[in-house]
Amino acid sequence: MQGAFGDIVIEDVYPELDCGRYPVKREVGDRLEVWADIFKEGHDVISAIVKHREEGNEAWSETPMRFFGNDRWTAAFDLTKNTRYEYAIVAWADSFETWRREAGKKVEAGQEVTLELVEGRSIVAAAYERSKDKRLVRTLKTFDAADYEGRLALLRSTEVADLIASHPDRSRSSTSETLLVTVDRERARYGAWYEMFHRSQGIVPGESATFADMEERLPELSELGFDVVYLVPIHPIGATNRKGKNNATVAAPGDPGSPYGIGSAEGGHMAVHPDLGTLENFRRFVEQTHEHGMEVALDFAIQASPDHPYIREHPEWFRFRPDGSIKYAENPPKKYQDIVNVDWDSEDRDGLWREWRDVLLFWVEQGVKIFRVDNPHTKPFAFWEWVIREVQKDYPDVIFLSEAFTRPKVMKNLAKLGFTQSYTYFTWRNEKQEIIEYLTELTKDWPKEYMRPNFFANTHDILPHILQFGGRPAFIMRLVLAATLSPTYGIYNGYELCENTPRGERGTTVYYQDSEVYEYKVWDWDRPGNIKDYVKRINGIRRENPAMQELTNLEFHEAPNDDILFYGKKTGDNAVFVAANLDPHEAHDTHVRFPLWDLGIAEDEPYVVEELLSGRRMQARGSYFWVRLAPEENPAEIFRLSRAETAEDRADAR
Amino acid sequence: MQGAFGDIVIEDVYPELDCGRYPVKREVGDRLEVWADIFKEGHDVISAIVKHREEGNEAWSETPMRFFGNDRWTAAFDLTKNTRYEYAIVAWADSFETWRREAGKKVEAGQEVTLELVEGRSIVAAAYERSKDKRLVRTLKTFDAADYEGRLALLRSTEVADLIASHPDRSRSSTSETLLVTVDRERARYGAWYEMFHRSQGIVPGESATFADMEERLPELSELGFDVVYLVPIHPIGATNRKGKNNATVAAPGDPGSPYGIGSAEGGHMAVHPDLGTLENFRRFVEQTHEHGMEVALDFAIQASPDHPYIREHPEWFRFRPDGSIKYAENPPKKYQDIVNVDWDSEDRDGLWREWRDVLLFWVEQGVKIFRVDNPHTKPFAFWEWVIREVQKDYPDVIFLSEAFTRPKVMKNLAKLGFTQSYTYFTWRNEKQEIIEYLTELTKDWPKEYMRPNFFANTHDILPHILQFGGRPAFIMRLVLAATLSPTYGIYNGYELCENTPRGERGTTVYYQDSEVYEYKVWDWDRPGNIKDYVKRINGIRRENPAMQELTNLEFHEAPNDDILFYGKKTGDNAVFVAANLDPHEAHDTHVRFPLWDLGIAEDEPYVVEELLSGRRMQARGSYFWVRLAPEENPAEIFRLSRAETAEDRADAR
């Protein structure tokens, strides 16, 4: 005979990802809302709690659940620490509350309950046996000394109910599976990233920048409002099969090679390229970045140049072909001759996994707490689940960004396995309907529980066609979208200059001409036409408006024009709306509709609209609002709404 | 380090109910479609199968899965037996297919693949090591003797691919959880039930009918097209606290008492009431029912009259109050003094559970294969899960109908635990929108996987208000709805007579006046105003039209009138549509729209409409169709659509 009878059903628990296989994600300062269907046969009164603890703690805390309706219960508890929490639901039938309810109904129907009182007393006596709480002895004595009415009043009193509730009989309780929530620091959800390619930071043509040169840019990046400075690999680069400019198969003398061709006689993944400086210089760069209120994200690319020291020191980590060579990376018929992959089927799997963990820990010890992981979808899922956990066990503040431009389910699986953030398809979503659909999936559907988007408007490898064709208006529009649709977003250096020269004919590739991946560059960071002022204002708007720092509060609103996207975010009193012209070539206009009903503003009540990019301040009345968005003037507008609090605002309302 | 690397992810498996906690349900003759997301890091070619077997079998059968798109795979297999099947998904990376694909791409790109050929040979050699299949030795010899082109052609041939595929390397495969599907016989899904109260079958006023009297009705019920004859409890009835007519607290002499007050000195749950006859008479009734092409369903009510032999023989199965009495059933302040419940907390839990199983098995041995279970929601869930399994282990053809008019999640849970069919809220759904919502939930949402509705239009306890007020047109309309919305439906005897006298004022209770629950009745089964002809035609339509025998094929269609419900079902070529006037008082008309696009009939193509209740045959063209439904004439119409196949039909098409 299976199961204990009298069991309580606990099902449809929220949040629970893939039957509890993976943790969900939240951030420090959040409250975790837990929900479940809880019921039992018959008519017993049920009590339920959520028990929860920081992983590794012995003791559980308990939060009582409250009945919501239709057998659904809920409770919430605070996530105060950057760690993982365990939680589970415990439910039991409450015999004394059941007794009180039934006896109460009978009394109210004028029925005599002498026998019921004796039964009630035995529940009190059992509570005493369980708890040895002396106050219950007093209750029993009072009961025994009282007459019918006195006994009834005593056992129906809230005092006795509370006393018994403090010693619940959970001997036949049901407990749900124990579930996990990973609680990350705030930067996991919210931040502005600047991808700084060291080769873009040079001041002498044809020469590498140094960490010292890179430091020179930090004041400006800080001023522009960035939070994270992400560096592509900074390690020594192999010479064998090194790529030349614009991905030429043969490098010319002086060509630096792709920084993803990691490893040379000068060192591997734990070394810095001598042209950039020393490890100590790097640590200073990390410190300087902190000084400027930002932090460094480092690229983590598991691959090696044919000259990587690992090949000599650990041949067992590579697979040799019948001719004694190591297969270079390829995606047939494409070839990456400057890169070889490790053999995940190596007999020394444990050593290989540990080495990569140690590489991560090495950089963590240099002060790096964010890793942008290159192509994680080509490495074993189980490795990621293990290595992220290994690092976060001791350093829960480490953030992993998954650079997996791959199939939707693989992208999502990496997020489930533990990646803190994910690159997304944002870069390829340009039409109104596809943006709405994709953002609705990310912000309202299951992914919101485990996948945090990082919307890059461009990367060193991706110059989207809309930027190639749309120029400056497109750069502004896509910046606004990235920075306001997602609380975490990024740009790759040069975006602020509206650099959009593609390799080959416009619209045929997404690569940059003369990309820094293969050569050194010197840029004029103040070149005419730059949109740095826009970047600064948008990052400022993000910082000043809490609503911009959340993901799941995104709502799309009425704007009956296919070229104008209109949406808003609201957190507490802060309500911000964005209207963007998705067409970088033509002006478009439409009415948009502010959801005044969500803001507690009546349709006939005056309110104030601030356009945050221009600083315009308007008085308005009614939910309909007209916008006209011209590519050269105002490709997007950002509105903050507030009630008209001053007499002046009220008087001016149109 | 957790998990094996290289593992394949198998997730979002369908069908999988509550993480595999419960089996899903199907019927003999169905094909089980299995779906799953299956993927792995990187670009390996994946192979997957569904393995499946009848529970208890050692050996698995295998069905290859095919790739559907977006990492989703599917396969289907036949459910040929009334038993439970296990199924699971196995997936693995296919190294030879991966090799073939990559080598193929290189060859097509004009690349030289000498090394790849050597690598391909080693995969063939490994397949030989695994399988010792001599044909592979031949392949290897052919390879070794061939030149470059010959080797390439050999390893790219489908012959070699098929040969290797017949010895897949599953050493690193992933396997999903093993899931279960309960495969019931067809009657679980499809059947017309007639609730025959033995006390309605008498021929002498004030006297009990006998099984022989009941047999007299079988030819008629068979003629009317019923499949199941359901009997309320037929056991001896207690005298203590026996209820009188219309639920009077005190019975008058001669009052028979409620048949749910089971048990007296004459026996308990394994005995028949002497007034009905003997057990042998009952077996004869069962046989006679079979003779008429129907079968018997018996009520199973776990409760006892205060005179039940169990109380003397097994006092440990009951809970005695402080005064030595047993608490009678109550739902405070309501009291059921003629019934006591067993104590599910009994120390002899095992004995108690086994006894109820033995009661069921006793009746199974008398030929009963369907049980209508009274109030299962007040007994432990775990008991039902156990006892249904215990019975079905040896008698998989036994059907359990859950009479749980309770909260939605409890009702659904009983279905998940194993009940074959469920009473539903149909009896209380009268408005168009609520019918559409409820039926959409039952036929399209998760419940369709585990909960089979049995739509009773009335029961001995429920005379819905719409029947009280709506009279004959309401009886016809609700009959059509019950019989065509759900493949299983039922009526309680008297429905065919449009009997609708409630206890008390119309619309204040749902009880019958002078209900058979408390007294004997003699009916004229041919009384004027009866709708037996309707019943017969509707049951006939159900038998003749396979579409009517399915649940999940229900679709609602356009009918822009709130009083007219319009829906259809289609199975193969059989397409049947129902228009019902939900208002039993007034005529209503509207256009309805046949979904010709689902039937392969062009908008301008002639087709034939048969109205199956009246036998009218019309030629039509175009999806719009006018209906006028008058309560006294045609409260509902049932249309069968077919292509106009004859020249005459084509010519007549309007």
Tab-separated table of C-alpha atoms in Angstrom, chain B residues 27-308:
chain	number	residue	atom	x	y	z
B	27	GLU	CA	-8.159	4.166	-24.881
B	28	VAL	CA	-7.495	0.924	-26.718
B	29	GLY	CA	-6.969	1.642	-30.400
B	30	ASP	CA	-5.407	5.047	-29.811
B	31	ARG	CA	-1.944	5.971	-30.942
B	32	LEU	CA	0.169	7.679	-28.302
B	33	GLU	CA	1.982	10.685	-29.713
B	34	VAL	CA	5.115	11.445	-27.739
B	35	TRP	CA	6.984	14.737	-28.050
B	36	ALA	CA	10.130	16.129	-26.461
B	37	ASP	CA	12.782	18.769	-26.797
B	38	ILE	CA	16.036	16.918	-27.408
B	39	PHE	CA	19.358	18.659	-27.835
B	40	LYS	CA	23.002	18.722	-26.927
B	41	GLU	CA	25.794	21.262	-27.004
B	42	GLY	CA	27.599	21.696	-30.279
B	43	HIS	CA	26.562	20.308	-33.610
B	44	ASP	CA	26.410	16.522	-33.293
B	45	VAL	CA	23.691	14.660	-35.148
B	46	ILE	CA	21.231	13.242	-32.634
B	47	SER	CA	19.211	10.045	-32.797
B	48	ALA	CA	16.286	9.325	-30.511
B	49	ILE	CA	13.736	6.618	-29.898
B	50	VAL	CA	10.690	6.147	-27.720
B	51	LYS	CA	10.901	2.852	-25.889
B	52	HIS	CA	7.625	1.437	-24.630
B	53	ARG	CA	6.165	-1.709	-23.170
B	54	GLU	CA	3.096	-3.049	-21.464
B	55	GLU	CA	3.644	-2.718	-17.746
B	56	GLY	CA	5.028	-5.947	-16.391
B	57	ASN	CA	6.743	-6.933	-19.625
B	58	GLU	CA	10.488	-7.315	-19.518
B	59	ALA	CA	11.260	-6.302	-23.076
B	60	TRP	CA	10.870	-2.840	-24.539
B	61	SER	CA	9.710	-2.037	-28.041
B	62	GLU	CA	11.316	0.907	-29.772
B	63	THR	CA	9.933	3.514	-32.133
B	64	PRO	CA	12.370	5.928	-33.800
B	65	MET	CA	11.628	9.597	-33.181
B	66	ARG	CA	11.712	12.069	-36.003
B	67	PHE	CA	12.962	15.620	-35.846
B	68	PHE	CA	10.095	18.073	-36.103
B	69	GLY	CA	11.826	21.461	-35.839
B	70	ASN	CA	13.179	23.836	-33.195
B	71	ASP	CA	14.823	20.933	-31.312
B	72	ARG	CA	11.469	19.180	-30.971
B	73	TRP	CA	11.130	15.465	-31.759
B	74	THR	CA	8.158	13.169	-32.021
B	75	ALA	CA	7.105	9.554	-32.380
B	76	ALA	CA	3.878	7.633	-31.992
B	77	PHE	CA	3.023	4.061	-31.134
B	78	ASP	CA	-0.164	2.019	-31.002
B	79	LEU	CA	-1.949	1.254	-27.766
B	80	THR	CA	-3.500	-2.073	-28.569
B	81	LYS	CA	-4.235	-3.464	-25.134
B	82	ASN	CA	-6.370	-2.569	-22.116
B	83	THR	CA	-3.468	-2.186	-19.672
B	84	ARG	CA	-0.875	0.373	-18.606
B	85	TYR	CA	2.073	1.123	-20.861
B	86	GLU	CA	5.422	2.523	-19.816
B	87	TYR	CA	7.315	4.813	-22.139
B	88	ALA	CA	10.588	6.703	-22.062
B	89	ILE	CA	12.786	8.558	-24.494
B	90	VAL	CA	16.363	7.539	-25.253
B	91	ALA	CA	18.624	9.884	-27.225
B	92	TRP	CA	22.265	9.769	-28.199
B	93	ALA	CA	24.772	11.550	-30.370
B	94	ASP	CA	25.315	9.643	-33.577
B	95	SER	CA	29.035	9.810	-34.364
B	96	PHE	CA	28.823	8.240	-37.820
B	97	GLU	CA	25.980	10.490	-38.978
B	98	THR	CA	27.890	13.471	-37.600
B	99	TRP	CA	30.916	12.311	-39.534
B	100	ARG	CA	28.887	11.857	-42.725
B	101	ARG	CA	27.361	15.296	-42.479
B	102	GLU	CA	30.645	17.090	-41.841
B	103	ALA	CA	32.600	15.125	-44.423
B	104	GLY	CA	29.801	15.737	-46.895
B	105	LYS	CA	29.958	19.486	-46.372
B	106	LYS	CA	33.699	19.472	-46.875
B	107	VAL	CA	33.496	17.389	-50.034
B	108	GLU	CA	30.832	19.682	-51.401
B	109	ALA	CA	33.077	22.651	-50.625
B	110	GLY	CA	35.839	20.972	-52.639
B	111	GLN	CA	37.979	20.166	-49.611
B	112	GLU	CA	40.221	17.129	-49.401
B	113	VAL	CA	39.170	14.608	-46.736
B	114	THR	CA	41.867	11.936	-46.562
B	115	LEU	CA	42.204	12.289	-42.791
B	116	GLU	CA	38.444	12.343	-42.340
B	117	LEU	CA	38.250	9.023	-44.196
B	118	VAL	CA	40.657	7.438	-41.739
B	119	GLU	CA	38.527	8.822	-38.915
B	120	GLY	CA	35.382	7.489	-40.572
B	121	ARG	CA	36.956	4.047	-40.841
B	122	SER	CA	37.641	4.019	-37.118
B	123	ILE	CA	33.936	4.656	-36.427
B	124	VAL	CA	33.096	1.642	-38.621
B	125	ALA	CA	35.701	-0.415	-36.778
B	126	ALA	CA	34.201	0.613	-33.431
B	127	ALA	CA	30.769	-0.440	-34.676
B	128	TYR	CA	32.214	-3.835	-35.478
B	129	GLU	CA	33.795	-4.122	-32.036
B	130	ARG	CA	30.423	-3.338	-30.518
B	131	SER	CA	28.315	-5.614	-32.665
B	132	LYS	CA	30.630	-8.255	-34.163
B	133	ASP	CA	28.440	-7.908	-37.233
B	134	LYS	CA	30.368	-9.675	-40.011
B	135	ARG	CA	28.982	-7.326	-42.631
B	136	LEU	CA	31.089	-4.602	-41.065
B	137	VAL	CA	34.236	-6.637	-41.587
B	138	ARG	CA	33.342	-6.679	-45.244
B	139	THR	CA	32.927	-2.915	-45.188
B	140	LEU	CA	36.350	-2.508	-43.593
B	141	LYS	CA	37.992	-4.817	-46.142
B	142	THR	CA	36.336	-2.979	-49.011
B	143	PHE	CA	37.518	0.300	-47.531
B	144	ASP	CA	41.097	-0.888	-47.166
B	145	ALA	CA	41.235	-2.120	-50.744
B	146	ALA	CA	39.720	1.025	-52.241
B	147	ASP	CA	41.274	4.234	-53.490
B	148	TYR	CA	40.320	7.713	-52.228
B	149	GLU	CA	37.197	8.012	-54.334
B	150	GLY	CA	36.125	4.467	-53.549
B	151	ARG	CA	36.567	4.988	-49.827
B	152	LEU	CA	34.607	8.206	-49.946
B	153	ALA	CA	31.740	6.653	-51.895
B	154	LEU	CA	31.689	3.678	-49.522
B	155	LEU	CA	31.535	5.685	-46.303
B	156	ARG	CA	28.992	8.120	-47.715
B	157	SER	CA	26.713	5.319	-48.959
B	158	THR	CA	23.327	4.790	-47.379
B	159	GLU	CA	24.093	1.062	-47.189
B	160	VAL	CA	26.932	1.629	-44.753
B	161	ALA	CA	24.927	4.293	-42.916
B	162	ASP	CA	22.031	1.879	-42.443
B	163	LEU	CA	24.362	-0.908	-41.400
B	164	ILE	CA	25.954	1.254	-38.704
B	165	ALA	CA	22.584	2.664	-37.643
B	166	SER	CA	21.499	-0.887	-36.905
B	167	HIS	CA	24.219	-1.011	-34.217
B	168	PRO	CA	23.883	2.398	-32.575
B	169	ASP	CA	26.438	3.340	-29.961
B	170	ARG	CA	24.250	4.178	-27.020
B	171	SER	CA	26.987	3.946	-24.440
B	172	ARG	CA	26.506	7.624	-23.654
B	173	SER	CA	22.803	7.997	-24.292
B	174	SER	CA	20.418	9.951	-22.099
B	175	THR	CA	17.118	8.487	-20.983
B	176	SER	CA	14.090	10.388	-19.767
B	177	GLU	CA	12.029	9.419	-16.771
B	178	THR	CA	9.774	6.444	-17.428
B	179	LEU	CA	6.197	7.619	-17.798
B	180	LEU	CA	2.888	5.817	-17.733
B	181	VAL	CA	-0.255	5.808	-19.805
B	182	THR	CA	-3.355	3.997	-18.620
B	183	VAL	CA	-5.103	2.483	-21.600
B	184	ASP	CA	-8.756	1.837	-20.847
B	185	ARG	CA	-11.385	0.157	-22.945
B	186	GLU	CA	-13.547	2.254	-25.239
B	187	ARG	CA	-16.441	2.482	-22.769
B	188	ALA	CA	-14.195	4.700	-20.619
B	189	ARG	CA	-14.562	7.414	-23.235
B	190	TYR	CA	-17.849	6.732	-24.963
B	191	GLY	CA	-21.193	5.567	-23.684
B	192	ALA	CA	-24.775	6.518	-22.888
B	193	TRP	CA	-25.767	5.891	-19.282
B	194	TYR	CA	-29.185	5.349	-17.855
B	195	GLU	CA	-29.444	5.703	-14.093
B	196	MET	CA	-32.039	3.143	-13.105
B	197	PHE	CA	-33.298	3.574	-9.567
B	198	HIS	CA	-34.740	0.205	-8.615
B	199	ARG	CA	-37.454	1.998	-6.664
B	200	SER	CA	-38.610	3.679	-9.851
B	201	GLN	CA	-39.170	0.306	-11.470
B	202	GLY	CA	-41.989	-0.975	-9.279
B	203	ILE	CA	-45.371	-1.989	-10.541
B	204	VAL	CA	-47.260	-2.147	-7.236
B	205	PRO	CA	-47.570	1.161	-5.362
B	206	GLY	CA	-45.661	1.163	-2.070
B	207	GLU	CA	-43.756	-1.979	-2.902
B	208	SER	CA	-40.175	-2.572	-3.899
B	209	ALA	CA	-39.373	-3.598	-7.436
B	210	THR	CA	-37.378	-6.782	-7.813
B	211	PHE	CA	-34.467	-7.541	-10.105
B	212	ALA	CA	-37.022	-9.366	-12.209
B	213	ASP	CA	-39.126	-6.197	-12.471
B	214	MET	CA	-36.036	-4.267	-13.446
B	215	GLU	CA	-35.255	-6.780	-16.173
B	216	GLU	CA	-38.576	-5.885	-17.730
B	217	ARG	CA	-37.182	-2.474	-18.636
B	218	LEU	CA	-34.050	-3.727	-20.341
B	219	PRO	CA	-35.511	-4.232	-23.827
B	220	GLU	CA	-36.743	-0.650	-23.843
B	221	LEU	CA	-33.451	0.796	-22.614
B	222	SER	CA	-31.595	-1.178	-25.223
B	223	GLU	CA	-34.031	0.071	-27.835
B	224	LEU	CA	-33.416	3.642	-26.679
B	225	GLY	CA	-29.715	3.141	-27.329
B	226	PHE	CA	-28.211	3.079	-23.856
B	227	ASP	CA	-24.912	1.366	-23.121
B	228	VAL	CA	-24.788	1.394	-19.332
B	229	VAL	CA	-27.487	0.769	-16.755
B	230	TYR	CA	-26.375	2.343	-13.502
B	231	LEU	CA	-27.956	1.155	-10.249
B	232	VAL	CA	-27.877	3.050	-6.946
B	233	PRO	CA	-26.947	0.828	-3.954
B	234	ILE	CA	-28.830	-2.459	-3.908
B	235	HIS	CA	-27.746	-3.526	-0.420
B	236	PRO	CA	-29.718	-4.090	2.795
B	237	ILE	CA	-30.685	-0.852	4.533
B	238	GLY	CA	-30.389	-0.042	8.228
B	239	ALA	CA	-33.412	0.675	10.431
B	240	THR	CA	-31.735	2.918	13.038
B	241	ASN	CA	-32.391	6.610	12.310
B	242	ARG	CA	-33.857	5.610	8.953
B	243	LYS	CA	-35.047	8.633	6.969
B	244	GLY	CA	-38.678	9.084	5.972
B	245	LYS	CA	-40.236	10.472	2.812
B	246	ASN	CA	-38.651	13.647	1.497
B	247	ASN	CA	-35.755	13.264	3.944
B	248	ALA	CA	-37.933	13.365	7.052
B	249	THR	CA	-35.875	12.727	10.187
B	250	VAL	CA	-38.250	10.005	11.319
B	251	ALA	CA	-39.378	7.273	8.986
B	252	ALA	CA	-42.978	6.140	8.915
B	253	PRO	CA	-43.720	2.416	9.046
B	254	GLY	CA	-43.065	0.942	5.633
B	255	ASP	CA	-40.677	3.684	4.547
B	256	PRO	CA	-37.755	1.912	2.890
B	257	GLY	CA	-35.028	4.382	3.993
B	258	SER	CA	-32.233	5.762	1.862
B	259	PRO	CA	-30.366	3.068	-0.071
B	260	TYR	CA	-27.185	4.912	0.969
B	261	GLY	CA	-27.852	3.853	4.585
B	262	ILE	CA	-26.144	0.582	3.779
B	263	GLY	CA	-26.099	-2.440	6.041
B	264	SER	CA	-28.457	-4.261	8.356
B	265	ALA	CA	-28.699	-7.611	10.050
B	266	GLU	CA	-29.384	-8.919	6.536
B	267	GLY	CA	-25.917	-7.999	5.407
B	268	GLY	CA	-23.642	-5.213	4.274
B	269	HIS	CA	-21.828	-4.178	1.118
B	270	MET	CA	-21.591	-7.703	-0.247
B	271	ALA	CA	-25.293	-8.482	0.161
B	272	VAL	CA	-28.371	-7.552	-1.859
B	273	HIS	CA	-31.533	-6.189	-0.320
B	274	PRO	CA	-33.908	-9.116	0.124
B	275	ASP	CA	-36.780	-7.121	-1.364
B	276	LEU	CA	-34.851	-6.925	-4.636
B	277	GLY	CA	-34.130	-10.617	-4.714
B	278	THR	CA	-31.093	-12.802	-4.262
B	279	LEU	CA	-27.537	-12.499	-5.382
B	280	GLU	CA	-28.389	-15.052	-8.011
B	281	ASN	CA	-31.238	-12.839	-9.211
B	282	PHE	CA	-28.759	-9.986	-9.411
B	283	ARG	CA	-26.319	-12.047	-11.470
B	284	ARG	CA	-29.174	-12.877	-13.783
B	285	PHE	CA	-29.967	-9.166	-14.100
B	286	VAL	CA	-26.342	-8.518	-15.012
B	287	GLU	CA	-26.457	-11.257	-17.614
B	288	GLN	CA	-29.732	-10.026	-19.045
B	289	THR	CA	-28.269	-6.538	-19.332
B	290	HIS	CA	-25.377	-8.016	-21.323
B	291	GLU	CA	-27.867	-9.917	-23.444
B	292	HIS	CA	-29.375	-6.583	-24.372
B	293	GLY	CA	-26.003	-5.166	-25.356
B	294	MET	CA	-25.565	-3.108	-22.226
B	295	GLU	CA	-23.704	-3.453	-18.977
B	296	VAL	CA	-24.388	-2.714	-15.317
B	297	ALA	CA	-22.728	0.030	-13.292
B	298	LEU	CA	-23.020	-0.287	-9.529
B	299	ASP	CA	-22.885	2.393	-6.876
B	300	PHE	CA	-19.949	2.105	-4.477
B	301	ALA	CA	-20.619	4.118	-1.327
B	302	ILE	CA	-18.143	3.740	1.540
B	303	GLN	CA	-20.374	4.363	4.517
B	304	ALA	CA	-22.549	2.337	6.827
B	305	SER	CA	-25.912	2.493	8.493
B	306	PRO	CA	-25.670	2.264	12.285
B	307	ASP	CA	-26.834	-1.344	11.814
B	308	HIS	CA	-24.076	-2.421	9.439
